[in-house]
Short mmCIF file of C-alpha atoms in Angstrom, two decimals:
data_model
loop_
_atom_site.label_atom_id
_atom_site.label_comp_id
_atom_site.label_asym_id
_atom_site.label_seq_id
_atom_site.Cartn_x
_atom_site.Cartn_y
_atom_site.Cartn_z
CA MET N 1166 -2.11 -113.91 79.56
CA SER N 1167 -5.54 -113.21 78.47
CA GLU N 1168 -7.19 -110.55 77.12
CA LYS N 1169 -8.81 -109.58 80.29
CA ASP N 1170 -5.36 -109.41 82.03
CA ILE N 1171 -4.32 -106.58 79.73
CA LEU N 1172 -5.84 -103.05 80.41
CA LEU N 1173 -6.45 -101.32 77.11
CA LYS N 1174 -6.81 -97.68 76.69
CA GLU N 1175 -10.16 -97.17 75.35
CA TRP N 1176 -9.40 -95.76 71.76
CA GLU N 1177 -7.27 -99.59 72.03
CA ARG N 1178 -8.40 -102.87 70.22
CA ILE N 1179 -6.86 -105.90 70.44
CA ASP N 1180 -6.25 -107.30 66.79
CA ASP N 1181 -5.90 -111.14 66.39
CA LEU N 1182 -2.57 -111.92 64.07
CA GLN N 1183 -4.46 -115.08 63.01
CA TYR N 1184 -1.02 -116.95 63.30
CA LYS N 1185 0.05 -119.12 65.84
CA GLY N 1186 -2.87 -117.36 67.82
CA LEU N 1187 -0.65 -114.29 67.82
CA ARG N 1188 -2.74 -111.08 69.39
CA ILE N 1189 -1.65 -107.52 68.98
CA ILE N 1190 -2.72 -104.01 70.57
CA GLN N 1191 -3.24 -101.28 68.24
CA ASP N 1192 -4.20 -97.44 68.84
CA THR N 1193 -7.49 -97.46 66.66
CA ARG N 1194 -6.45 -93.57 66.00
CA GLY N 1195 -3.27 -94.08 65.03
CA PHE N 1196 -0.46 -95.74 62.84
CA CYS N 1197 -1.65 -98.98 62.45
CA PHE N 1198 0.28 -101.91 60.90
CA GLY N 1199 0.44 -103.33 57.12
CA ILE N 1200 1.85 -105.82 54.64
CA ASP N 1201 5.09 -103.68 54.90
CA ALA N 1202 6.08 -105.27 58.41
CA VAL N 1203 4.63 -108.68 57.06
CA LEU N 1204 7.09 -108.57 53.94
CA LEU N 1205 9.91 -107.89 55.99
CA VAL N 1206 9.51 -110.70 58.40
CA ASN N 1207 9.14 -112.48 55.69
CA PHE N 1208 11.83 -111.55 53.52
CA ALA N 1209 14.31 -111.61 56.61
CA ASP N 1210 16.78 -114.77 56.77
CA ILE N 1211 16.93 -115.38 60.56
CA LYS N 1212 18.57 -118.61 61.70
CA LYS N 1213 17.99 -120.62 64.60
CA GLY N 1214 19.52 -118.87 68.07
CA ASN N 1215 19.92 -115.45 65.86
CA LYS N 1216 19.88 -112.15 68.15
CA VAL N 1217 18.00 -109.43 66.40
CA ILE N 1218 17.05 -105.67 66.78
CA ASP N 1219 14.30 -103.84 65.52
CA LEU N 1220 14.86 -100.37 65.00
CA GLY N 1221 12.00 -97.94 65.24
CA THR N 1222 9.30 -101.06 66.21
CA GLY N 1223 6.16 -98.90 66.58
CA THR N 1224 3.14 -101.52 68.32
CA GLY N 1225 5.84 -104.37 68.14
CA VAL N 1226 4.11 -106.41 65.50
CA ILE N 1227 7.82 -107.65 63.53
CA PRO N 1228 8.86 -108.37 67.05
CA ILE N 1229 5.93 -110.29 67.94
CA LEU N 1230 6.21 -111.91 64.62
CA ILE N 1231 9.40 -112.65 64.18
CA ALA N 1232 9.02 -114.76 67.61
CA GLY N 1233 6.02 -116.56 66.07
CA LYS N 1234 7.80 -117.13 62.97
CA THR N 1235 11.35 -118.09 62.99
CA ASP N 1236 13.85 -119.57 65.92
CA ALA N 1237 15.74 -115.94 66.92
CA SER N 1238 16.56 -116.24 70.42
CA GLN N 1239 16.39 -112.91 71.45
CA ILE N 1240 14.65 -110.32 69.62
CA ILE N 1241 14.79 -106.60 70.89
CA GLY N 1242 12.37 -104.13 69.37
CA ILE N 1243 13.56 -100.05 69.85
CA GLU N 1244 10.71 -97.66 70.08
CA ILE N 1245 11.35 -93.75 70.98
CA GLN N 1246 7.63 -92.54 71.41
CA THR N 1247 6.44 -93.53 74.91
CA ASP N 1248 3.03 -94.72 74.52
CA MET N 1249 3.84 -96.71 71.58
CA ALA N 1250 6.73 -98.68 73.40
CA GLU N 1251 4.01 -98.79 76.23
CA MET N 1252 1.73 -100.45 74.32
CA ALA N 1253 4.06 -103.21 72.32
CA GLN N 1254 5.28 -103.92 75.89
CA ARG N 1255 1.69 -104.77 76.56
CA SER N 1256 1.43 -106.91 73.20
CA ILE N 1257 4.32 -109.07 74.51
CA VAL N 1258 3.10 -109.83 77.94
CA LEU N 1259 -0.10 -110.63 76.30
CA ASN N 1260 1.53 -112.96 74.08
CA ASN N 1261 3.86 -114.07 76.54
CA LEU N 1262 6.95 -113.56 74.66
CA GLU N 1263 8.64 -111.78 77.51
CA LYS N 1264 11.31 -114.09 77.72
CA ARG N 1265 12.26 -113.70 73.83
CA VAL N 1266 11.33 -110.17 73.13
CA GLN N 1267 12.20 -106.95 75.23
CA ILE N 1268 10.57 -103.88 73.94
CA VAL N 1269 13.06 -100.73 74.76
CA GLU N 1270 12.04 -97.31 74.71
CA GLY N 1271 14.66 -94.78 73.47
CA ASP N 1272 16.30 -93.26 70.87
CA LEU N 1273 17.41 -95.17 68.30
CA ARG N 1274 20.48 -93.25 67.60
CA ASN N 1275 21.96 -94.01 71.62
CA CYS N 1276 21.36 -97.91 70.76
CA VAL N 1277 25.19 -98.60 70.28
CA ASP N 1278 25.82 -96.77 73.25
CA VAL N 1279 23.20 -98.36 75.16
CA PHE N 1280 24.06 -102.20 73.49
CA GLY N 1281 27.57 -101.97 72.28
CA ALA N 1282 29.11 -102.12 68.87
CA GLY N 1283 28.75 -105.55 66.85
CA ILE N 1284 26.29 -107.23 69.00
CA CYS N 1285 23.50 -108.46 67.13
CA ASP N 1286 23.53 -111.24 64.08
CA ILE N 1287 19.98 -109.28 62.13
CA VAL N 1288 19.03 -105.43 62.11
CA VAL N 1289 15.50 -105.33 61.06
CA SER N 1290 13.36 -102.18 60.51
CA ASN N 1291 10.28 -100.17 58.86
CA PRO N 1292 11.60 -97.02 59.17
CA PRO N 1293 9.20 -93.96 58.21
CA TYR N 1294 9.32 -93.65 54.51
CA MET N 1295 8.79 -89.60 53.78
CA ASN N 1296 11.68 -87.85 53.99
CA GLN N 1297 11.60 -84.21 56.01
CA GLY N 1298 10.61 -81.04 54.35
CA GLY N 1299 7.91 -82.80 52.22
CA GLY N 1300 4.94 -80.75 53.16
CA LEU N 1301 3.57 -79.72 56.81
CA ILE N 1302 3.63 -81.93 59.81
CA ASN N 1303 2.98 -81.80 63.24
CA PRO N 1304 6.27 -83.09 65.12
CA TYR N 1305 4.25 -84.02 68.02
CA ASP N 1306 1.39 -86.34 65.92
CA ALA N 1307 2.35 -90.17 66.47
CA LYS N 1308 0.99 -91.20 62.56
CA ALA N 1309 3.49 -88.25 61.58
CA ILE N 1310 6.34 -89.69 63.67
CA SER N 1311 5.38 -93.50 62.08
CA ARG N 1312 5.38 -91.95 58.63
CA HIS N 1313 8.14 -88.96 58.52
CA GLU N 1314 12.04 -88.53 59.64
CA ILE N 1315 11.51 -86.04 62.22
CA GLN N 1316 13.01 -88.43 64.88
CA CYS N 1317 15.42 -90.29 62.88
CA THR N 1318 16.73 -90.19 59.10
CA LEU N 1319 16.97 -92.88 56.34
CA GLU N 1320 21.03 -92.30 57.61
CA ASP N 1321 20.46 -92.79 61.25
CA VAL N 1322 18.92 -96.11 60.80
CA VAL N 1323 21.46 -96.96 57.90
CA SER N 1324 24.47 -96.00 60.18
CA VAL N 1325 23.05 -97.63 63.61
CA GLY N 1326 22.06 -100.84 61.90
CA SER N 1327 25.67 -100.96 60.37
CA LYS N 1328 27.58 -100.46 63.89
CA LEU N 1329 24.96 -102.90 66.12
CA LEU N 1330 25.89 -105.70 63.33
CA LYS N 1331 28.30 -108.24 63.90
CA ASN N 1332 30.88 -108.69 61.07
CA GLY N 1333 29.01 -110.83 58.63
CA GLY N 1334 25.29 -109.74 59.99
CA LYS N 1335 22.20 -109.08 58.06
CA PHE N 1336 20.67 -105.82 57.93
CA ASN N 1337 16.80 -105.85 56.09
CA MET N 1338 14.77 -103.20 55.29
CA VAL N 1339 11.40 -102.53 53.52
CA HIS N 1340 10.82 -98.78 52.04
CA ARG N 1341 9.85 -97.22 48.83
CA PRO N 1342 11.06 -97.14 45.61
CA GLU N 1343 11.76 -93.21 45.53
CA ARG N 1344 14.32 -93.64 47.97
CA LEU N 1345 16.04 -96.54 46.45
CA VAL N 1346 19.44 -94.55 45.49
CA ASP N 1347 19.03 -92.89 48.94
CA ILE N 1348 19.20 -96.60 50.42
CA ILE N 1349 21.72 -98.32 48.05
CA TRP N 1350 24.06 -95.13 48.27
CA LEU N 1351 24.20 -95.08 52.13
CA MET N 1352 24.02 -98.82 52.73
CA ARG N 1353 27.12 -99.16 50.44
CA ASN N 1354 29.02 -96.20 52.60
CA TYR N 1355 27.96 -97.87 55.74
CA ARG N 1356 29.71 -101.01 55.07
CA LEU N 1357 26.16 -102.73 54.63
CA GLU N 1358 26.55 -104.03 51.04
CA PRO N 1359 23.52 -104.89 49.14
CA LYS N 1360 22.93 -108.35 48.60
CA ARG N 1361 19.65 -108.81 47.71
CA LEU N 1362 16.65 -106.97 46.47
CA ARG N 1363 13.04 -107.60 45.85
CA PHE N 1364 10.13 -105.28 44.57
CA VAL N 1365 6.85 -105.45 45.77
CA HIS N 1366 3.97 -104.64 43.27
CA PRO N 1367 0.62 -103.99 43.31
CA SER N 1368 -0.11 -106.23 40.60
CA ILE N 1369 1.22 -107.26 37.17
CA GLY N 1370 2.33 -104.05 35.45
CA LYS N 1371 2.17 -101.40 38.20
CA ARG N 1372 4.94 -99.70 39.01
CA ALA N 1373 6.82 -101.36 42.46
CA ASN N 1374 5.43 -99.32 45.68
CA LEU N 1375 7.69 -101.00 48.39
CA ILE N 1376 11.13 -102.45 48.19
CA LEU N 1377 12.92 -104.83 50.38
CA ILE N 1378 16.70 -105.03 50.62
CA GLU N 1379 19.08 -107.15 52.59
CA GLY N 1380 23.10 -105.39 53.48
CA LEU N 1381 25.32 -107.67 54.81
CA LYS N 1382 27.74 -106.03 56.80
CA ASN N 1383 31.23 -105.88 55.34
CA GLY N 1384 30.14 -108.06 52.31
CA LYS N 1385 31.39 -108.31 48.75
CA PRO N 1386 30.04 -106.60 46.13
CA GLN N 1387 27.32 -108.84 44.43
CA LEU N 1388 23.63 -107.74 43.87
CA LYS N 1389 20.80 -110.47 44.18
CA MET N 1390 18.27 -109.16 41.67
CA MET N 1391 15.33 -111.23 43.20
CA LYS N 1392 11.62 -112.42 41.61
CA PRO N 1393 9.17 -109.50 41.70
CA LEU N 1394 6.54 -109.91 44.47
CA TYR N 1395 2.64 -109.53 42.68
CA VAL N 1396 0.65 -108.54 46.08
CA TYR N 1397 -2.93 -109.16 43.28
CA GLY N 1398 -3.06 -111.31 40.42
CA ASP N 1399 -4.46 -110.34 37.47
CA ASN N 1400 -8.24 -111.97 38.30
CA GLY N 1401 -7.68 -109.29 41.32
CA LYS N 1402 -7.32 -111.71 44.16
CA TYR N 1403 -4.17 -112.13 46.19
CA THR N 1404 -1.59 -114.16 44.67
CA ASP N 1405 -0.80 -117.54 46.02
CA GLU N 1406 2.88 -116.43 47.01
CA ILE N 1407 0.89 -113.48 48.97
CA ASN N 1408 -1.46 -115.94 50.58
CA LYS N 1409 1.50 -118.29 51.84
CA ILE N 1410 3.24 -115.41 53.20
CA TYR N 1411 0.16 -114.60 55.31
CA GLY N 1412 -0.62 -118.41 56.11
CA ARG N 1413 -3.10 -119.05 54.06
CA ASP N 1414 -3.89 -121.56 51.86
CA GLU N 1415 -5.83 -123.08 49.07
CA LYS N 1416 -8.62 -124.38 51.42
CA ASN N 1417 -8.61 -121.87 53.97
CA ALA N 1418 -8.09 -118.65 52.21
CA GLU N 1419 -9.63 -116.65 54.35
CA CYS N 1420 -7.33 -117.24 57.02
CA GLY N 1421 -4.49 -115.51 58.07
CA LEU N 1422 -3.26 -112.04 58.67
CA GLN N 1423 -5.41 -109.14 57.42
CA ILE N 1424 -4.03 -107.11 54.46
CA LYS N 1425 -4.85 -103.59 55.21
CA MET Q 964 25.62 -94.28 -0.85
CA SER Q 965 24.19 -98.22 -2.06
CA GLU Q 966 25.23 -101.31 -0.46
CA LYS Q 967 27.61 -101.90 -3.85
CA ASP Q 968 30.21 -98.45 -3.02
CA ILE Q 969 30.49 -100.14 0.29
CA LEU Q 970 33.09 -102.53 0.81
CA LEU Q 971 32.55 -105.61 2.83
CA LYS Q 972 35.30 -107.51 4.68
CA GLU Q 973 34.50 -111.27 3.71
CA TRP Q 974 32.81 -112.25 7.45
CA GLU Q 975 30.55 -108.86 7.51
CA ARG Q 976 27.10 -108.78 6.65
CA ILE Q 977 24.83 -105.89 6.20
CA ASP Q 978 21.38 -106.22 7.94
CA ASP Q 979 18.11 -104.11 7.60
CA LEU Q 980 17.09 -102.40 10.77
CA GLN Q 981 14.20 -102.38 9.33
CA TYR Q 982 13.41 -98.75 10.61
CA LYS Q 983 13.54 -96.14 8.19
CA GLY Q 984 15.63 -97.88 5.74
CA LEU Q 985 18.78 -97.78 7.97
CA ARG Q 986 20.97 -100.66 7.92
CA ILE Q 987 24.09 -101.29 9.66
CA ILE Q 988 26.98 -103.60 9.25
CA GLN Q 989 27.77 -106.70 11.53
CA ASP Q 990 30.70 -108.55 12.01
CA THR Q 991 29.38 -112.31 11.99
CA ARG Q 992 32.34 -113.73 14.05
CA GLY Q 993 31.80 -111.15 16.85
CA PHE Q 994 29.66 -108.91 18.60
CA CYS Q 995 26.03 -108.05 17.14
CA PHE Q 996 23.78 -105.51 18.56
CA GLY Q 997 20.37 -107.11 20.87
CA ILE Q 998 17.84 -105.94 22.55
CA ASP Q 999 20.01 -103.85 24.87
CA ALA Q 1000 20.42 -100.66 22.51
CA VAL Q 1001 17.15 -100.86 21.15
CA LEU Q 1002 15.71 -100.19 24.57
CA LEU Q 1003 18.10 -97.83 25.24
CA VAL Q 1004 17.18 -95.38 22.38
CA ASN Q 1005 14.09 -96.02 23.11
CA PHE Q 1006 14.74 -94.96 27.00
CA ALA Q 1007 17.02 -91.84 26.57
CA ASP Q 1008 14.94 -88.95 26.63
CA ILE Q 1009 16.73 -87.07 23.32
CA LYS Q 1010 15.21 -83.55 22.50
CA LYS Q 1011 15.56 -81.46 18.99
CA GLY Q 1012 18.91 -79.54 18.55
CA ASN Q 1013 20.54 -82.04 21.19
CA LYS Q 1014 23.99 -82.90 21.39
CA VAL Q 1015 24.79 -86.64 21.88
CA ILE Q 1016 28.12 -88.85 22.94
CA ASP Q 1017 27.70 -92.49 22.78
CA LEU Q 1018 30.49 -93.74 25.06
CA GLY Q 1019 31.49 -97.09 23.21
CA THR Q 1020 29.94 -97.10 20.59
CA GLY Q 1021 30.90 -100.72 18.59
CA THR Q 1022 29.00 -101.25 15.39
CA GLY Q 1023 27.29 -97.94 15.76
CA VAL Q 1024 24.02 -99.05 15.85
CA ILE Q 1025 23.25 -96.50 18.53
CA PRO Q 1026 23.85 -93.21 16.74
CA ILE Q 1027 22.21 -95.04 13.54
CA LEU Q 1028 19.29 -95.30 15.61
CA ILE Q 1029 19.47 -91.99 17.46
CA ALA Q 1030 19.43 -90.27 14.20
CA GLY Q 1031 16.65 -91.60 12.61
CA LYS Q 1032 14.28 -91.50 15.92
CA THR Q 1033 15.44 -88.49 17.24
CA ASP Q 1034 16.04 -85.12 16.10
CA ALA Q 1035 19.35 -84.84 17.35
CA SER Q 1036 21.50 -82.13 15.63
CA GLN Q 1037 24.88 -84.02 16.79
CA ILE Q 1038 26.04 -87.77 17.53
CA ILE Q 1039 29.28 -88.70 18.24
CA GLY Q 1040 30.08 -92.43 18.79
CA ILE Q 1041 33.21 -93.33 20.68
CA GLU Q 1042 35.29 -96.42 20.05
CA ILE Q 1043 38.74 -98.07 20.84
CA GLN Q 1044 38.46 -101.11 18.70
CA THR Q 1045 39.97 -100.05 15.40
CA ASP Q 1046 38.03 -102.33 13.25
CA MET Q 1047 35.05 -101.78 15.25
CA ALA Q 1048 35.32 -97.83 14.90
CA GLU Q 1049 35.87 -98.38 10.53
CA MET Q 1050 33.24 -101.06 10.49
CA ALA Q 1051 30.65 -98.15 12.24
CA GLN Q 1052 32.21 -95.83 10.29
CA ARG Q 1053 31.01 -97.31 6.63
CA SER Q 1054 27.58 -97.87 8.12
CA ILE Q 1055 26.62 -94.49 9.05
CA VAL Q 1056 28.53 -93.45 5.30
CA LEU Q 1057 25.98 -96.61 4.19
CA ASN Q 1058 23.22 -94.55 5.98
CA ASN Q 1059 23.95 -90.82 4.48
CA LEU Q 1060 24.69 -89.81 7.83
CA GLU Q 1061 28.00 -88.22 8.30
CA LYS Q 1062 26.67 -84.47 8.87
CA ARG Q 1063 25.25 -85.96 11.36
CA VAL Q 1064 26.96 -88.70 13.15
CA GLN Q 1065 30.49 -88.52 13.66
CA ILE Q 1066 32.78 -92.13 14.65
CA VAL Q 1067 35.87 -91.25 16.82
CA GLU Q 1068 38.19 -93.75 17.06
CA GLY Q 1069 39.49 -93.43 20.91
CA ASP Q 1070 39.77 -94.32 24.58
CA LEU Q 1071 36.69 -93.09 26.23
CA ARG Q 1072 39.00 -91.65 29.65
CA ASN Q 1073 40.84 -88.98 27.08
CA CYS Q 1074 37.31 -88.02 25.67
CA VAL Q 1075 36.74 -85.16 28.05
CA ASP Q 1076 40.59 -83.69 27.22
CA VAL Q 1077 39.89 -83.99 23.33
CA PHE Q 1078 36.12 -83.01 23.23
CA GLY Q 1079 36.40 -80.42 26.68
CA ALA Q 1080 33.72 -80.40 29.41
CA GLY Q 1081 30.32 -79.77 29.65
CA ILE Q 1082 30.25 -80.00 25.66
CA CYS Q 1083 27.05 -82.16 25.72
CA ASP Q 1084 23.16 -83.09 26.54
CA ILE Q 1085 23.30 -86.00 26.21
CA VAL Q 1086 25.39 -89.03 27.41
CA VAL Q 1087 24.35 -92.55 26.28
CA SER Q 1088 26.29 -95.95 26.44
CA ASN Q 1089 25.81 -99.62 26.53
CA PRO Q 1090 29.04 -100.50 28.06
CA PRO Q 1091 30.57 -103.93 29.06
CA TYR Q 1092 28.64 -105.85 31.91
CA MET Q 1093 31.01 -108.18 32.83
CA ASN Q 1094 33.48 -106.59 35.81
CA GLN Q 1095 37.02 -107.87 35.83
CA GLY Q 1096 38.12 -110.62 37.21
CA GLY Q 1097 35.35 -113.02 36.45
CA GLY Q 1098 36.95 -115.72 34.28
CA LEU Q 1099 39.40 -116.41 32.00
CA ILE Q 1100 38.76 -113.37 29.60
CA ASN Q 1101 41.57 -113.00 26.45
CA PRO Q 1102 42.11 -109.70 25.72
CA TYR Q 1103 42.32 -109.00 22.44
CA ASP Q 1104 39.32 -110.64 21.31
CA ALA Q 1105 37.00 -107.90 20.02
CA LYS Q 1106 34.19 -110.05 21.57
CA ALA Q 1107 35.51 -110.06 24.85
CA ILE Q 1108 36.33 -106.36 24.84
CA SER Q 1109 32.22 -105.36 23.98
CA ARG Q 1110 31.67 -107.82 27.08
CA HIS Q 1111 34.17 -107.33 29.94
CA GLU Q 1112 35.01 -103.86 31.66
CA ILE Q 1113 38.88 -104.57 29.83
CA GLN Q 1114 39.36 -101.47 28.49
CA CYS Q 1115 37.39 -99.22 30.45
CA THR Q 1116 35.27 -99.78 34.35
CA LEU Q 1117 32.05 -98.76 34.96
CA GLU Q 1118 33.63 -96.01 36.69
CA ASP Q 1119 35.15 -94.88 33.30
CA VAL Q 1120 32.08 -94.64 31.41
CA VAL Q 1121 30.47 -92.96 34.72
CA SER Q 1122 32.63 -90.62 35.20
CA VAL Q 1123 33.73 -89.79 31.98
CA GLY Q 1124 29.67 -89.41 30.92
CA SER Q 1125 29.38 -86.99 34.24
CA LYS Q 1126 32.35 -84.52 32.81
CA LEU Q 1127 30.98 -84.30 29.44
CA LEU Q 1128 27.30 -83.00 30.33
CA LYS Q 1129 26.33 -79.56 30.41
CA ASN Q 1130 24.67 -78.94 33.84
CA GLY Q 1131 21.48 -80.78 33.61
CA GLY Q 1132 22.29 -83.14 31.08
CA LYS Q 1133 21.06 -86.77 30.71
CA PHE Q 1134 23.26 -89.99 31.09
CA ASN Q 1135 21.40 -92.79 29.98
CA MET Q 1136 22.98 -96.37 30.59
CA VAL Q 1137 21.51 -100.23 29.59
CA HIS Q 1138 23.22 -102.81 32.37
CA ARG Q 1139 22.54 -105.29 34.47
CA PRO Q 1140 20.52 -105.67 37.62
CA GLU Q 1141 23.70 -107.24 39.43
CA ARG Q 1142 25.59 -104.19 38.93
CA LEU Q 1143 22.63 -101.33 40.20
CA VAL Q 1144 24.36 -101.16 43.58
CA ASP Q 1145 27.56 -100.21 41.89
CA ILE Q 1146 25.97 -97.67 38.87
CA ILE Q 1147 23.70 -95.98 41.89
CA TRP Q 1148 26.50 -95.54 44.39
CA LEU Q 1149 28.92 -94.06 41.24
CA MET Q 1150 26.38 -92.24 39.46
CA ARG Q 1151 25.31 -90.18 42.76
CA ASN Q 1152 29.36 -89.94 43.81
CA TYR Q 1153 29.70 -88.44 39.94
CA ARG Q 1154 27.05 -85.85 40.49
CA LEU Q 1155 25.44 -87.60 37.96
CA GLU Q 1156 21.79 -88.45 39.95
CA PRO Q 1157 19.67 -91.37 39.38
CA LYS Q 1158 16.17 -89.75 38.28
CA ARG Q 1159 14.57 -92.45 36.25
CA LEU Q 1160 15.06 -96.62 36.89
CA ARG Q 1161 13.29 -99.20 34.27
CA PHE Q 1162 13.66 -102.54 34.47
CA VAL Q 1163 13.20 -105.41 31.77
CA HIS Q 1164 11.83 -108.47 32.61
CA PRO Q 1165 12.20 -111.38 29.88
CA SER Q 1166 8.58 -112.23 30.93
CA ILE Q 1167 5.75 -111.54 33.68
CA GLY Q 1168 7.10 -113.21 37.24
CA LYS Q 1169 10.85 -113.90 35.86
CA ARG Q 1170 13.43 -111.85 37.60
CA ALA Q 1171 14.65 -108.72 35.68
CA ASN Q 1172 17.13 -109.13 33.16
CA LEU Q 1173 18.32 -105.54 32.10
CA ILE Q 1174 17.95 -102.13 34.03
CA LEU Q 1175 17.47 -98.98 32.10
CA ILE Q 1176 18.90 -95.57 34.11
CA GLU Q 1177 18.88 -92.13 33.57
CA GLY Q 1178 20.74 -89.45 35.79
CA LEU Q 1179 20.46 -85.69 35.67
CA LYS Q 1180 24.05 -83.93 36.06
CA ASN Q 1181 23.52 -81.95 39.36
CA GLY Q 1182 19.88 -83.40 39.61
CA LYS Q 1183 18.49 -83.64 42.86
CA PRO Q 1184 17.84 -86.98 44.77
CA GLN Q 1185 13.87 -87.86 43.63
CA LEU Q 1186 14.02 -91.71 41.82
CA LYS Q 1187 10.82 -92.15 39.63
CA MET Q 1188 10.72 -96.20 39.60
CA MET Q 1189 8.92 -96.60 36.04
CA LYS Q 1190 6.51 -99.38 34.89
CA PRO Q 1191 8.07 -103.01 34.40
CA LEU Q 1192 9.03 -103.66 30.65
CA TYR Q 1193 8.29 -107.06 30.09
CA VAL Q 1194 9.38 -108.75 26.69
CA TYR Q 1195 7.32 -111.29 26.13
CA GLY Q 1196 3.87 -112.22 27.42
CA ASP Q 1197 1.99 -114.73 28.61
CA ASN Q 1198 0.99 -115.83 25.21
CA GLY Q 1199 5.07 -116.41 24.45
CA LYS Q 1200 4.65 -113.24 22.48
CA TYR Q 1201 6.63 -110.01 22.28
CA THR Q 1202 4.10 -107.87 24.33
CA ASP Q 1203 2.83 -104.97 22.78
CA GLU Q 1204 5.09 -102.43 24.36
CA ILE Q 1205 8.08 -104.59 22.85
CA ASN Q 1206 6.57 -104.26 19.34
CA LYS Q 1207 5.51 -100.69 19.31
CA ILE Q 1208 9.52 -99.97 20.66
CA TYR Q 1209 10.17 -101.95 17.25
CA GLY Q 1210 8.32 -99.99 15.16
CA ARG Q 1211 5.68 -102.96 14.77
CA ASP Q 1212 2.01 -102.34 14.44
CA GLU Q 1213 -0.43 -105.31 14.99
CA LYS Q 1214 -1.53 -105.02 11.10
CA ASN Q 1215 2.52 -105.50 10.11
CA ALA Q 1216 3.76 -107.60 13.33
CA GLU Q 1217 6.66 -109.17 11.41
CA CYS Q 1218 8.59 -105.67 10.38
CA GLY Q 1219 10.48 -103.64 12.73
CA LEU Q 1220 13.87 -104.47 14.06
CA GLN Q 1221 14.85 -108.17 14.98
CA ILE Q 1222 15.19 -109.43 18.50
CA LYS Q 1223 18.26 -110.99 19.46
#
């Protein structure tokens, strides 16, 4: 479907994902997707024919990227905010992905009742990073809902993710290192044994500011600590690995997704 | 006491710790201390007058370094292996540290019965890294006991450490990243909330091969992820931070503890 056929609200814009022609509708006043979503899609080990669920899909960037980058057969994005879910749905139509991607408006805490337990191979999530109780929050603000645990807690995401996964299915999440203890503790308690962990550092020598973690449903304990991922090199430019993740090559370093 | 007054067995040697004249007796056939112990002592936040217990002290290198580097008033090293405890005791005498450091031969699992609960400010441990069941192990081999969880498990170290600590006391451990999930899960379960975590990388871009972790007895959840610690720089030489930890300065880069 062309851009002309898609109704845009006056505060929205269509951004080019610069990957296989994929595009996304974003709210210029609200939460725009960042490097987190891109790194998560790159990190997740998604195989041909996999059924994938994205918990808290927001504008749908993760399902769209997964559809573009993998051979997953079905990708479902769950989003509680009506406006956001509707915007994500228009992006799916814009990219002609209706056959592989479904956006479902609803509370992820009801997912298991709606879809059933043990029904997918992969769960991904880029959940709100801030836990409740940290400062004044407007609970009706879309940006706040995307960033703070207002509509769901970390425990909701982990527990629902575990129930949705088949035995041997994989849970993938991007989050902040400050929550690592909560994440690991909850994942093991909900039988999503952490198997791969990667720290993302803004540059060499700086503290990690993101983590990527994979848990295996009913897996045995054995964590693989991956190499650190540096976003910027000593020269102040994106590292080769980041350029590769964003689909840029050396000859064409300006192409690919913009890093926000 | 001078070296002449200390009886050495034929397979032992006295190594100079090259820090304030401290020395240590080591078994040339067995487990010699490495960078792990030195980094752990540097990592632990030990205040003047603190009472410290080292669980599984081996040759006593950690208590000796703590005595040299901090104003801890009392340091107790627990060691289950008779030969090792006796060797550690001779190193304490060699360094004239009998007033501040006690080596106690015994099973750390009995520590709370012997010393009581809630009696120290700091627990440190450089426990065996390998969990049971990994390959063939000679259970009577001193090197194996230092490396494998034969005489005590990670859970023993964490649970005993928690019981020994006062409310607000700090548990400090060096371990392998592969055990991070077990460590975090056990620490939280035994009310040693992880507060500081540091990854040690052999060099920039390489996977971390050691972790340093601090838990606060009955602490609230809030992890501080520290900057990575690199052992070697791009030039193949020790980084400035490692030189500083080992008490070397630029003018005298060959001084200080030898990195094994």
